Coordinates of N, CA and C in Angstrom, one line a residue:
Chain N
M1 N 0.8 -1.4 -0.2 CA -0.1 -0.1 -0.1 C 0.8 1.2 0.0
V2 N 2.3 1.0 0.7 CA 2.9 2.3 0.8 C 4.4 2.3 0.0
D3 N 5.2 3.1 0.3 CA 6.5 2.6 -0.3 C 7.4 1.8 0.3
S4 N 8.4 1.3 -0.5 CA 9.1 0.2 0.1 C 9.7 0.3 1.5
V5 N 10.3 1.7 1.7 CA 10.9 1.9 2.6 C 9.9 1.6 3.9
S6 N 8.4 1.9 3.9 CA 7.9 1.5 5.1 C 7.6 -0.1 4.7
Q7 N 7.7 -0.6 4.1 CA 7.6 -2.2 4.2 C 9.0 -2.5 4.7
D8 N 10.2 -1.9 4.3 CA 11.3 -2.6 5.0 C 11.1 -2.3 6.5
L9 N 10.6 -1.0 6.9 CA 10.4 -0.6 8.4 C 9.4 -1.6 8.8
E10 N 8.3 -1.7 8.3 CA 7.6 -3.1 8.8 C 8.2 -4.2 9.2
K11 N 9.0 -4.7 8.5 CA 9.8 -5.8 8.6 C 10.9 -6.1 9.5
Y12 N 11.3 -4.7 9.7 CA 12.2 -4.4 10.7 C 11.5 -4.7 11.9
M13 N 10.4 -3.8 12.0 CA 9.8 -4.0 13.5 C 9.4 -5.5 13.8
D14 N 8.9 -5.9 12.9 CA 8.6 -7.8 12.9 C 9.9 -8.3 13.3
L15 N 11.1 -8.2 12.9 CA 12.3 -8.8 13.6 C 12.5 -8.4 14.8
V16 N 12.4 -7.2 15.3 CA 12.6 -6.7 16.3 C 11.8 -7.5 17.4
S17 N 10.5 -7.2 17.0 CA 9.7 -8.2 18.1 C 10.0 -9.4 18.3
T18 N 10.5 -10.2 17.4 CA 10.8 -11.8 17.3 C 12.0 -11.8 18.3
R19 N 12.8 -10.7 17.9 CA 14.0 -11.2 18.9 C 13.9 -10.8 20.4
Q20 N 12.8 -9.6 20.6 CA 12.4 -9.2 22.0 C 11.7 -10.5 22.5
K21 N 11.0 -11.4 21.7 CA 10.1 -12.4 22.3 C 11.5 -13.6 22.7
L22 N 12.5 -13.8 22.0 CA 13.4 -14.8 22.4 C 14.0 -14.1 23.8
V23 N 14.5 -12.7 23.8 CA 14.6 -11.9 25.1 C 13.9 -12.1 26.2
A24 N 12.6 -12.2 26.3 CA 11.5 -12.8 27.1 C 11.6 -14.0 27.5
S25 N 12.2 -15.0 26.5 CA 12.2 -16.5 26.9 C 13.6 -16.8 27.5
N26 N 14.6 -16.2 27.2 CA 15.4 -16.5 27.9 C 15.6 -15.7 29.5
I27 N 14.9 -14.7 29.7 CA 15.1 -14.3 30.8 C 14.0 -15.1 31.9
A28 N 12.9 -15.7 31.2 CA 12.4 -16.6 31.8 C 12.6 -17.9 32.3
N29 N 13.6 -18.0 31.5 CA 14.4 -19.7 31.7 C 15.7 -19.2 32.4
V30 N 15.7 -18.3 33.1 CA 17.4 -17.9 33.6 C 17.5 -18.8 34.6
D31 N 16.8 -19.8 35.1 CA 17.1 -20.4 36.0 C 16.8 -22.2 36.1
T32 N 16.4 -22.1 34.8 CA 16.1 -23.8 34.1 C 17.2 -24.5 34.1
P33 N 17.5 -25.5 34.3 CA 18.5 -26.2 34.1 C 18.7 -26.9 32.7
G34 N 19.8 -26.8 32.0 CA 19.9 -27.0 30.7 C 19.4 -26.5 29.8
Y35 N 18.7 -25.1 30.0 CA 18.4 -24.7 29.0 C 19.5 -23.7 28.2
R36 N 19.7 -23.3 27.2 CA 20.5 -22.7 26.2 C 20.0 -21.4 25.8
A37 N 20.5 -20.2 25.8 CA 20.1 -19.1 25.3 C 19.7 -19.0 24.0
Q38 N 18.7 -18.4 23.5 CA 18.4 -18.3 22.2 C 18.3 -17.0 21.6
D39 N 18.8 -16.9 20.1 CA 19.0 -15.6 19.7 C 18.6 -15.8 18.4
I40 N 18.6 -14.5 17.2 CA 18.6 -14.5 16.1 C 19.8 -13.9 15.3
D41 N 20.4 -14.4 14.2 CA 21.6 -13.3 13.9 C 20.8 -12.2 13.0
F42 N 20.8 -10.7 14.0 CA 19.8 -9.7 13.3 C 20.1 -9.3 11.8
Q43 N 21.3 -9.1 11.7 CA 21.8 -8.8 9.9 C 21.5 -9.9 9.2
S44 N 21.9 -10.8 8.9 CA 21.8 -11.8 8.2 C 20.0 -12.2 7.7
E45 N 19.5 -12.1 9.3 CA 17.9 -12.4 9.2 C 17.0 -11.4 8.6
F46 N 17.5 -9.9 8.7 CA 16.8 -9.2 7.7 C 17.0 -9.0 6.6
Q47 N 18.2 -9.4 6.0 CA 18.2 -10.1 4.4 C 17.3 -10.9 4.3
R48 N 17.2 -11.9 4.9 CA 16.3 -13.1 4.5 C 14.6 -12.9 4.6
L49 N 14.4 -12.0 5.7 CA 13.1 -11.5 5.7 C 12.6 -10.6 4.7
A50 N 13.8 -9.8 4.1 CA 13.3 -9.0 3.1 C 13.0 -10.0 1.9
A51 N 13.4 -11.1 1.9 CA 13.2 -12.1 1.0 C 11.7 -12.9 1.2
D52 N 11.3 -12.5 2.7 CA 9.8 -13.3 2.8 C 10.2 -14.7 3.3
E53 N 11.3 -15.0 4.0 CA 11.4 -16.0 4.9 C 11.3 -15.8 6.1
Q54 N 11.4 -16.9 6.8 CA 10.7 -16.9 8.6 C 12.6 -16.9 8.8
P55 N 12.5 -16.1 10.1 CA 14.2 -16.1 11.1 C 14.0 -17.7 11.6
E56 N 15.5 -17.6 11.3 CA 15.9 -18.9 12.1 C 16.7 -18.6 13.5
V57 N 16.2 -19.5 14.3 CA 16.3 -19.1 15.9 C 17.5 -20.0 16.1
V58 N 18.6 -19.5 16.4 CA 19.9 -20.1 16.8 C 20.6 -20.2 18.3
E59 N 21.1 -21.0 19.0 CA 21.7 -20.8 20.3 C 22.9 -19.8 20.3
V60 N 23.1 -19.1 21.1 CA 23.9 -18.2 21.3 C 25.3 -18.8 21.6
P61 N 26.6 -18.6 20.8 CA 27.6 -19.1 21.0 C 28.5 -18.7 21.9
E62 N 29.4 -19.3 22.4 CA 30.6 -18.7 23.2 C 30.0 -18.0 24.8
L63 N 28.6 -18.5 24.9 CA 28.2 -17.9 26.5 C 28.9 -19.0 27.7
K64 N 29.0 -18.5 28.6 CA 29.5 -19.3 30.0 C 28.5 -20.2 30.2
I65 N 28.5 -21.3 30.5 CA 27.8 -22.3 31.0 C 28.0 -22.8 32.1
K66 N 26.9 -22.6 32.9 CA 26.8 -22.6 34.6 C 26.7 -24.0 34.7
N67 N 26.7 -24.6 36.0 CA 27.1 -25.8 36.5 C 25.9 -26.5 36.2
D68 N 24.4 -25.8 36.1 CA 23.4 -26.8 35.8 C 22.8 -26.7 34.2
G69 N 24.0 -26.3 33.7 CA 23.9 -26.4 32.2 C 23.3 -25.4 31.1
N70 N 23.0 -24.7 32.3 CA 22.2 -23.2 31.5 C 23.2 -22.1 31.4
D71 N 22.8 -21.5 30.2 CA 24.2 -20.3 29.7 C 23.4 -19.2 29.9
V72 N 22.3 -18.9 30.3 CA 21.6 -17.5 30.1 C 22.4 -16.4 30.6
S73 N 22.8 -15.5 30.1 CA 23.3 -14.4 30.6 C 22.6 -12.6 30.7
I74 N 22.2 -12.9 32.1 CA 21.2 -11.8 32.2 C 21.6 -10.4 31.8
D75 N 22.8 -10.2 31.9 CA 23.3 -8.8 31.3 C 23.1 -8.7 30.1
R76 N 23.3 -9.9 29.8 CA 23.2 -9.7 27.7 C 21.9 -9.5 27.3
E77 N 21.0 -10.3 28.4 CA 19.5 -9.9 28.1 C 19.0 -8.6 28.3
S78 N 19.4 -8.2 29.3 CA 19.1 -6.9 29.9 C 19.5 -5.6 28.8
R79 N 21.0 -6.1 28.1 CA 21.2 -5.2 27.3 C 20.1 -5.2 26.1
L80 N 19.6 -6.4 25.4 CA 19.1 -6.6 24.1 C 17.5 -6.2 24.7
L81 N 17.1 -6.4 25.6 CA 15.9 -5.8 26.1 C 15.7 -4.2 25.8
G82 N 16.6 -3.7 26.4 CA 16.7 -2.4 26.1 C 16.9 -1.9 24.7
E83 N 18.0 -2.3 24.2 CA 18.3 -2.0 22.8 C 17.1 -2.5 21.8
N84 N 16.4 -3.4 21.9 CA 15.2 -3.9 21.0 C 14.3 -2.8 21.1
A85 N 14.0 -2.5 22.6 CA 13.0 -1.3 22.7 C 13.3 -0.1 21.8
L86 N 14.6 0.6 22.3 CA 14.9 1.8 21.5 C 14.9 1.4 19.6
R87 N 15.2 0.3 19.6 CA 15.0 0.3 17.8 C 13.9 0.1 17.6
F88 N 12.6 -0.5 18.2 CA 11.4 -0.5 17.8 C 10.8 0.8 17.8
R89 N 11.4 1.8 18.8 CA 10.5 3.2 18.8 C 11.3 3.8 17.7
L90 N 12.5 3.6 17.3 CA 13.1 4.4 16.2 C 12.1 4.1 15.0
A91 N 12.4 2.8 14.9 CA 11.3 2.5 13.6 C 10.0 3.0 13.6
S92 N 9.3 2.8 14.8 CA 7.8 3.2 14.8 C 7.7 4.9 14.8
A93 N 8.6 5.6 14.9 CA 8.6 7.1 15.0 C 9.0 7.3 13.6
L94 N 9.8 6.8 12.6 CA 10.0 6.6 11.4 C 8.7 6.4 10.4
L95 N 8.3 5.6 11.1 CA 7.0 5.0 10.2 C 5.7 6.0 10.2
K96 N 5.9 6.4 11.8 CA 4.7 7.3 12.0 C 4.8 8.7 11.1
D97 N 6.1 9.0 10.8 CA 6.2 10.2 10.1 C 5.9 10.1 8.3
K98 N 6.2 8.6 8.2 CA 5.8 8.3 6.7 C 4.3 8.4 6.6
F99 N 3.3 8.1 7.6 CA 2.0 8.1 7.4 C 1.5 9.7 7.7
S100 N 2.2 10.5 8.4 CA 2.2 11.8 8.5 C 1.7 12.7 7.3
L101 N 2.7 12.0 6.4 CA 3.2 12.7 5.1 C 1.9 12.4 4.2
I102 N 1.6 11.0 4.2 CA 0.3 10.6 3.4 C -0.6 11.3 3.8
K103 N -1.1 11.7 5.0 CA -1.8 11.9 5.8 C -2.3 13.6 5.3
Q104 N -0.9 14.5 5.2 CA -0.9 15.4 4.8 C -1.1 15.8 3.2
A105 N -0.8 14.6 2.6 CA -1.1 14.8 1.1 C -2.5 14.5 1.0
I106 N -3.3 14.0 1.8 CA -4.8 13.7 1.5 C -5.3 14.6 2.0
Q107 N -4.9 15.4 2.9 CA -5.8 16.5 3.5 C -5.6 17.8 2.9
G108 N -4.5 17.9 1.7 CA -4.2 19.1 1.1 C -3.7 19.9 2.3
D109 N -3.9 21.3 1.9 CA -3.2 22.4 2.5 C -4.1 22.9 3.9
K110 N -5.5 21.7 4.1 CA -6.3 22.3 5.2 C -5.8 22.0 6.6
S111 N -4.7 21.3 6.8 CA -3.9 20.9 8.2 C -3.1 22.2 8.3
Chain U
M1 N 1.7 -11.2 15.9 CA 0.9 -11.4 17.1 C 2.3 -12.0 18.0
S2 N 3.7 -11.8 17.6 CA 4.6 -12.3 18.4 C 4.7 -11.4 19.6
L3 N 4.4 -10.0 19.4 CA 4.8 -9.5 20.7 C 3.7 -9.8 21.7
F4 N 2.7 -10.0 21.5 CA 1.6 -10.6 22.7 C 2.1 -12.0 23.3
S5 N 2.8 -12.9 22.4 CA 3.0 -14.2 23.2 C 4.4 -13.8 24.4
S6 N 5.0 -12.4 23.7 CA 6.0 -12.3 24.7 C 5.8 -11.9 26.2
L7 N 4.5 -11.4 25.9 CA 3.7 -11.0 27.6 C 3.7 -12.5 28.3
S8 N 3.0 -13.7 27.4 CA 2.8 -14.7 27.9 C 4.0 -15.4 28.5
V9 N 5.1 -15.2 27.7 CA 6.5 -15.9 28.0 C 6.9 -15.4 29.7
S10 N 6.7 -14.0 29.6 CA 7.3 -13.2 31.0 C 6.4 -13.5 32.0
A11 N 5.2 -13.8 31.8 CA 4.1 -13.8 32.8 C 4.7 -15.5 33.3
S12 N 4.7 -16.5 32.8 CA 5.2 -17.7 32.6 C 6.4 -17.6 33.9
G13 N 7.4 -16.7 33.4 CA 8.4 -16.5 34.1 C 8.1 -15.9 35.7
M14 N 7.3 -15.1 35.6 CA 6.8 -14.4 37.2 C 6.1 -15.4 37.8
A15 N 5.4 -16.2 37.1 CA 4.6 -17.3 38.0 C 5.4 -18.5 38.6
A16 N 6.6 -18.8 37.8 CA 7.5 -19.8 38.1 C 8.5 -19.2 39.7
Q17 N 8.8 -17.8 39.0 CA 9.5 -17.3 40.5 C 8.6 -17.3 41.5
R18 N 7.5 -16.8 41.3 CA 6.7 -16.8 42.8 C 6.6 -18.0 43.3
S19 N 6.3 -19.0 42.5 CA 6.2 -20.3 43.5 C 7.3 -20.8 44.2
R20 N 8.5 -20.4 43.5 CA 9.9 -20.7 44.2 C 10.0 -19.8 45.5
A21 N 9.6 -18.5 45.5 CA 9.2 -17.7 46.5 C 8.8 -18.1 47.6
E22 N 7.3 -18.7 47.2 CA 6.5 -19.4 48.0 C 7.1 -20.6 48.9
L23 N 8.0 -21.3 48.2 CA 8.5 -22.5 49.0 C 9.6 -22.0 49.6
L24 N 10.2 -21.1 49.5 CA 11.5 -20.8 50.1 C 11.1 -20.0 51.5
V25 N 9.7 -19.3 51.3 CA 9.1 -18.7 52.4 C 8.6 -19.6 53.5
E26 N 8.3 -20.6 53.0 CA 7.7 -22.1 53.6 C 9.1 -22.4 54.6
N27 N 10.0 -22.7 53.7 CA 11.2 -23.3 54.4 C 11.7 -22.4 55.8
M28 N 11.8 -21.0 55.7 CA 12.0 -20.1 56.8 C 10.9 -20.1 57.7
A29 N 9.8 -20.2 57.2 CA 8.7 -20.4 58.3 C 8.6 -21.5 59.1
N30 N 9.2 -22.5 58.5 CA 9.2 -23.9 59.2 C 10.7 -24.2 59.9
A31 N 11.2 -23.4 60.3 CA 12.6 -23.7 60.2 C 12.7 -24.3 61.5
E32 N 11.5 -24.3 62.5 CA 12.1 -25.0 63.9 C 10.9 -25.7 64.0
T33 N 10.0 -26.6 62.8 CA 9.0 -27.4 62.8 C 9.6 -28.8 63.1
T34 N 9.3 -29.4 63.9 CA 9.2 -30.9 64.5 C 8.2 -31.6 64.2
R35 N 7.2 -31.2 63.7 CA 6.0 -32.0 63.8 C 5.5 -31.8 62.3
T36 N 5.1 -32.7 61.5 CA 4.6 -32.7 60.2 C 3.5 -33.6 60.2
P37 N 2.7 -33.6 59.2 CA 1.7 -34.8 58.9 C 2.3 -36.3 58.5
D38 N 3.6 -36.1 57.7 CA 4.1 -37.2 57.5 C 4.8 -37.9 58.7
G39 N 4.9 -36.9 59.5 CA 5.9 -37.4 60.8 C 7.3 -37.0 60.8
G40 N 7.7 -37.0 61.8 CA 9.1 -36.5 61.5 C 9.2 -34.9 61.3
P41 N 10.5 -34.2 61.6 CA 10.4 -32.9 61.3 C 10.4 -32.4 59.8
Y42 N 10.1 -31.1 59.7 CA 9.7 -30.7 58.2 C 11.0 -30.6 57.5
R43 N 10.7 -30.8 56.3 CA 11.8 -30.9 55.2 C 12.3 -29.9 54.2
R44 N 13.1 -29.3 54.0 CA 13.4 -28.2 53.0 C 12.9 -28.5 51.8
K45 N 12.1 -27.6 51.1 CA 11.6 -27.7 49.7 C 12.5 -26.9 48.7
D46 N 12.7 -27.5 47.4 CA 13.1 -26.4 46.2 C 12.5 -26.8 45.1
V47 N 12.2 -25.8 44.3 CA 11.8 -26.2 42.6 C 12.7 -26.6 41.7
V48 N 12.2 -27.2 40.6 CA 13.0 -27.2 39.4 C 12.3 -26.9 38.6
F49 N 13.1 -25.8 37.7 CA 12.3 -25.3 36.3 C 12.6 -26.1 35.2
E50 N 11.5 -25.8 34.2 CA 11.5 -26.7 33.1 C 11.1 -25.7 31.8
S51 N 11.7 -25.5 30.6 CA 11.3 -24.7 29.6 C 9.7 -25.3 29.3
Q52 N 9.2 -24.6 28.6 CA 7.8 -25.3 28.0 C 7.3 -24.5 27.4
Q53 N 6.9 -25.0 26.3 CA 5.9 -23.8 25.1 C 4.7 -23.2 25.7
V54 N 4.6 -22.0 25.3 CA 3.7 -21.5 26.0 C 2.5 -21.1 25.1
T55 N 1.0 -21.6 25.2 CA 0.2 -21.4 24.3 C -0.9 -21.0 25.0
S56 N -1.9 -20.1 24.4 CA -3.2 -19.8 25.1 C -4.5 -20.4 24.0
P57 N -5.6 -20.8 24.5 CA -6.6 -20.9 23.5 C -6.7 -20.0 22.2
F58 N -6.4 -18.5 22.2 CA -6.6 -17.6 21.6 C -5.5 -17.9 20.6
S59 N -4.3 -18.5 21.1 CA -2.9 -18.4 19.9 C -3.1 -19.6 19.2
S60 N -3.8 -20.6 19.8 CA -3.5 -21.9 18.8 C -4.5 -21.9 17.8
V61 N -5.5 -21.0 18.0 CA -6.2 -20.9 16.7 C -5.6 -19.9 15.6
L62 N -5.0 -19.0 16.3 CA -4.0 -18.4 15.4 C -2.7 -18.9 14.4
E63 N -2.4 -19.6 15.2 CA -1.1 -20.7 14.9 C -1.5 -21.4 13.5
S64 N -2.6 -22.0 13.3 CA -3.1 -22.7 12.4 C -3.0 -21.8 11.1
E65 N -3.3 -20.3 11.6 CA -3.4 -19.1 10.2 C -1.9 -18.7 10.0
M66 N -1.3 -18.8 11.1 CA 0.0 -17.9 10.7 C 1.4 -18.7 11.3
E67 N 2.3 -18.8 10.5 CA 3.4 -19.5 11.0 C 4.0 -18.6 12.1
A68 N 4.2 -19.7 13.2 CA 4.4 -18.9 14.2 C 5.6 -19.5 15.0
A69 N 6.8 -18.7 15.3 CA 8.0 -18.9 15.9 C 8.0 -19.5 17.1
T70 N 8.6 -20.5 17.6 CA 8.5 -21.1 18.8 C 8.6 -19.9 20.4
T71 N 7.8 -20.3 21.2 CA 7.9 -19.3 22.3 C 8.1 -20.1 23.4
T72 N 9.4 -20.1 24.1 CA 9.5 -20.8 25.1 C 9.6 -20.2 26.8
G73 N 8.5 -20.4 27.4 CA 8.3 -20.2 28.8 C 8.8 -21.2 29.5
V74 N 8.5 -20.9 31.0 CA 9.2 -21.7 32.3 C 7.8 -22.1 32.9
T75 N 8.0 -23.4 33.4 CA 7.3 -24.1 34.6 C 7.7 -24.5 35.3
V76 N 7.2 -25.0 36.5 CA 7.7 -25.5 37.8 C 7.4 -27.1 37.6
S77 N 8.6 -27.9 37.0 CA 8.2 -29.3 36.8 C 8.4 -29.9 38.1
D78 N 9.1 -29.7 39.0 CA 9.0 -30.7 40.3 C 9.5 -29.6 41.7
V79 N 9.2 -30.3 42.7 CA 9.4 -30.0 43.9 C 10.2 -30.8 44.3
V80 N 11.4 -30.7 44.9 CA 12.5 -31.3 45.5 C 12.2 -31.6 47.1
V81 N 12.2 -32.4 47.6 CA 12.3 -32.1 49.0 C 13.8 -32.6 49.6
D82 N 14.6 -31.8 50.5 CA 15.8 -32.1 51.0 C 15.7 -33.6 51.9
Q83 N 16.5 -34.5 51.5 CA 16.5 -35.8 52.0 C 17.8 -35.9 52.9
R84 N 18.4 -34.8 53.2 CA 19.6 -34.8 54.1 C 18.8 -35.2 55.6
D85 N 19.9 -36.0 56.6 CA 19.6 -36.3 57.7 C 18.8 -35.2 58.4
P86 N 18.0 -34.9 59.3 CA 17.6 -34.0 60.0 C 18.5 -33.4 61.1
E87 N 18.8 -32.4 61.8 CA 19.7 -31.8 62.9 C 19.3 -32.5 64.0
K88 N 20.4 -32.9 64.6 CA 19.8 -33.5 66.1 C 20.2 -32.3 67.3
R89 N 19.3 -32.0 67.8 CA 19.7 -31.0 69.0 C 19.3 -31.8 70.3
Y90 N 20.3 -31.6 71.5 CA 20.0 -32.2 72.8 C 19.2 -31.4 73.5
M91 N 17.7 -31.6 73.7 CA 17.0 -31.0 74.4 C 16.1 -31.9 75.3
P92 N 16.6 -32.5 76.2 CA 15.8 -33.7 76.9 C 14.0 -33.2 77.4
G93 N 14.1 -32.0 77.6 CA 12.8 -31.6 78.3 C 11.6 -31.4 77.1
H94 N 12.2 -31.5 76.0 CA 11.4 -31.3 74.4 C 10.3 -32.7 74.4
P95 N 8.9 -32.2 74.5 CA 8.2 -33.3 74.1 C 8.4 -34.0 72.8
D96 N 9.1 -33.8 71.8 CA 9.6 -34.5 70.7 C 10.8 -35.2 70.7
A97 N 11.5 -35.2 71.9 CA 12.7 -35.4 72.1 C 12.8 -37.3 72.0
D98 N 13.8 -38.0 71.3 CA 13.8 -39.3 71.4 C 14.6 -39.8 72.8
K99 N 14.6 -41.3 73.1 CA 14.9 -41.7 74.2 C 16.3 -41.4 74.9
D100 N 17.1 -40.8 73.8 CA 18.1 -40.4 74.3 C 18.0 -39.0 74.5
G101 N 17.3 -38.4 74.6 CA 16.9 -36.9 74.8 C 17.3 -35.9 73.7
Y102 N 17.6 -36.3 72.3 CA 17.9 -35.6 71.3 C 16.3 -35.4 70.4
V103 N 16.3 -34.0 70.0 CA 15.1 -33.8 68.9 C 15.5 -33.3 67.6
S104 N 14.9 -34.0 66.6 CA 15.4 -33.8 65.3 C 14.5 -32.4 64.7
F105 N 15.5 -31.6 64.4 CA 15.1 -30.4 63.8 C 15.2 -30.7 62.3
P106 N 14.5 -29.4 61.6 CA 15.0 -29.6 60.1 C 16.1 -28.9 59.7
R107 N 16.6 -29.2 58.7 CA 18.4 -28.9 58.3 C 18.0 -27.6 57.3
I108 N 17.6 -26.9 57.9 CA 17.5 -25.3 57.3 C 18.4 -24.2 57.4
N109 N 19.2 -23.8 56.7 CA 20.2 -22.8 56.7 C 19.6 -21.4 56.2
P110 N 19.3 -20.5 57.3 CA 18.3 -19.2 56.9 C 19.5 -18.5 55.9
A111 N 20.6 -18.7 55.8 CA 21.5 -17.7 54.9 C 20.9 -18.3 53.2
E112 N 21.1 -19.5 53.2 CA 20.9 -20.5 52.0 C 19.7 -19.8 51.4
D113 N 18.4 -19.9 52.2 CA 17.2 -19.6 51.9 C 17.1 -17.9 51.4
M114 N 17.8 -17.1 52.5 CA 17.7 -15.9 52.0 C 18.5 -15.3 50.7
V115 N 19.3 -16.2 50.3 CA 20.1 -15.5 49.2 C 19.5 -16.3 47.9
D116 N 18.7 -17.3 48.0 CA 17.7 -17.9 47.1 C 16.7 -16.8 46.7
L117 N 16.2 -16.4 47.8 CA 14.9 -15.7 48.1 C 15.5 -14.3 47.4
V118 N 16.5 -13.6 47.4 CA 17.0 -12.3 46.8 C 17.2 -12.7 45.3
D119 N 17.8 -13.8 44.7 CA 17.7 -14.2 43.6 C 16.4 -14.3 42.9
T120 N 15.3 -14.9 43.4 CA 14.2 -15.2 42.9 C 13.4 -14.1 42.5
S121 N 13.7 -12.9 43.7 CA 13.4 -11.4 43.4 C 13.8 -10.5 42.3
R122 N 15.4 -10.9 42.3 CA 15.8 -10.3 41.2 C 15.3 -10.8 39.8
N123 N 15.0 -12.2 39.9 CA 14.7 -12.6 38.4 C 13.2 -12.2 38.2
Y124 N 12.4 -12.3 39.3 CA 10.8 -11.7 39.2 C 10.8 -10.0 38.2
E125 N 12.1 -9.6 39.1 CA 12.0 -8.1 38.5 C 12.3 -7.9 37.0
S126 N 13.2 -9.2 36.7 CA 14.0 -9.1 35.2 C 12.5 -9.3 34.4
N127 N 12.0 -10.4 35.0 CA 10.6 -10.6 34.1 C 9.8 -9.6 33.7
V128 N 9.3 -8.6 35.1 CA 8.6 -7.5 35.0 C 9.3 -6.7 34.1
S129 N 10.6 -6.3 34.0 CA 11.1 -5.2 33.1 C 10.8 -5.7 31.6
A130 N 11.0 -7.0 31.4 CA 10.6 -7.8 29.9 C 9.4 -7.5 29.6
I131 N 8.1 -7.4 30.5 CA 6.8 -7.2 30.3 C 6.8 -6.0 29.7
T132 N 7.2 -4.6 30.8 CA 7.4 -3.4 30.5 C 7.8 -2.9 29.4
A133 N 9.0 -3.4 28.7 CA 9.4 -3.0 27.5 C 8.5 -3.2 26.2
V134 N 7.9 -4.6 26.3 CA 7.3 -5.2 25.3 C 5.9 -4.5 25.4
K135 N 5.5 -3.9 26.6 CA 4.1 -3.6 26.5 C 4.4 -1.9 25.8
D136 N 5.6 -1.2 26.1 CA 5.8 -0.2 25.2 C 6.0 -0.1 24.0
M137 N 6.5 -1.3 23.5 CA 6.7 -1.7 21.9 C 5.1 -1.9 21.5
I138 N 3.9 -2.2 22.2 CA 2.8 -2.6 21.6 C 2.0 -1.3 21.7
Q139 N 2.4 -0.4 22.8 CA 1.6 1.0 22.9 C 2.4 1.7 21.4
Q140 N 3.4 1.8 21.0 CA 3.9 2.2 20.0 C 3.3 1.9 18.8
S141 N 3.1 0.7 18.7 CA 2.7 0.2 17.6 C 1.1 0.7 17.3
I142 N 0.4 1.1 18.6 CA -0.9 1.4 18.5 C -0.9 2.9 18.2
N143 N 0.2 3.3 18.8 CA 0.2 5.1 18.5 C 0.1 5.4 16.8
L144 N 0.7 4.3 16.5 CA 1.0 4.6 14.7 C -0.4 4.8 14.2
L145 N -1.5 4.6 14.8 CA -2.8 4.8 14.3 C -3.4 6.0 14.4
T146 N -3.0 6.9 15.4 CA -3.5 7.9 15.8 C -2.6 9.1 15.1

């Protein structure tokens, strides 16, 4: 319905929410024995998503494994939680700007 | 829909941490309990967490419509009871004393339970922060419409 930049923004927001969901899972399972932190490779998944493919969930490599076989790092997850929220805020602000341009075009000089 | 399922994931984390806190508080309340329905002194309890797929009736209908990425929540899979021998204290006047005058008390170390409780409380907070962050994201998506 709108231009390609808006479509990319939409996919970007989709990917950020997928990642945020994985962060929420990791935080919920911080004390689950044997649980391994999950994430997506953000850069390469954005390319894939632009080609309409589903993102692939992978285990995060090189995290320190605790005695119970769990490797969730709460510091890493907190950082990602904040980062994703900011990325989403930026994308939604840009998208809102796009929409307001369309709105202005519809309303002419009345606004 | 993926943002809404993150809320369920964090909620499952909160529920799991809450049950753990309940057991830890129970342990401390019963630190001196010498009588239980099963006989013998109280025994320390702790939880084992297990990851679990989060689904709701609403999402199961939607999943048939949309390809959903896996959502891993958490659940309490087991409550383990401490099997260590009770602590013997020499109290001949106590009604639960054995023939040698020793009373079996629960083997509970308050420091152990307090540390676990602080851990539980922090993990609960992390889940609440995750919910807050996701809620803000949903709110921003809604604001796109206004």
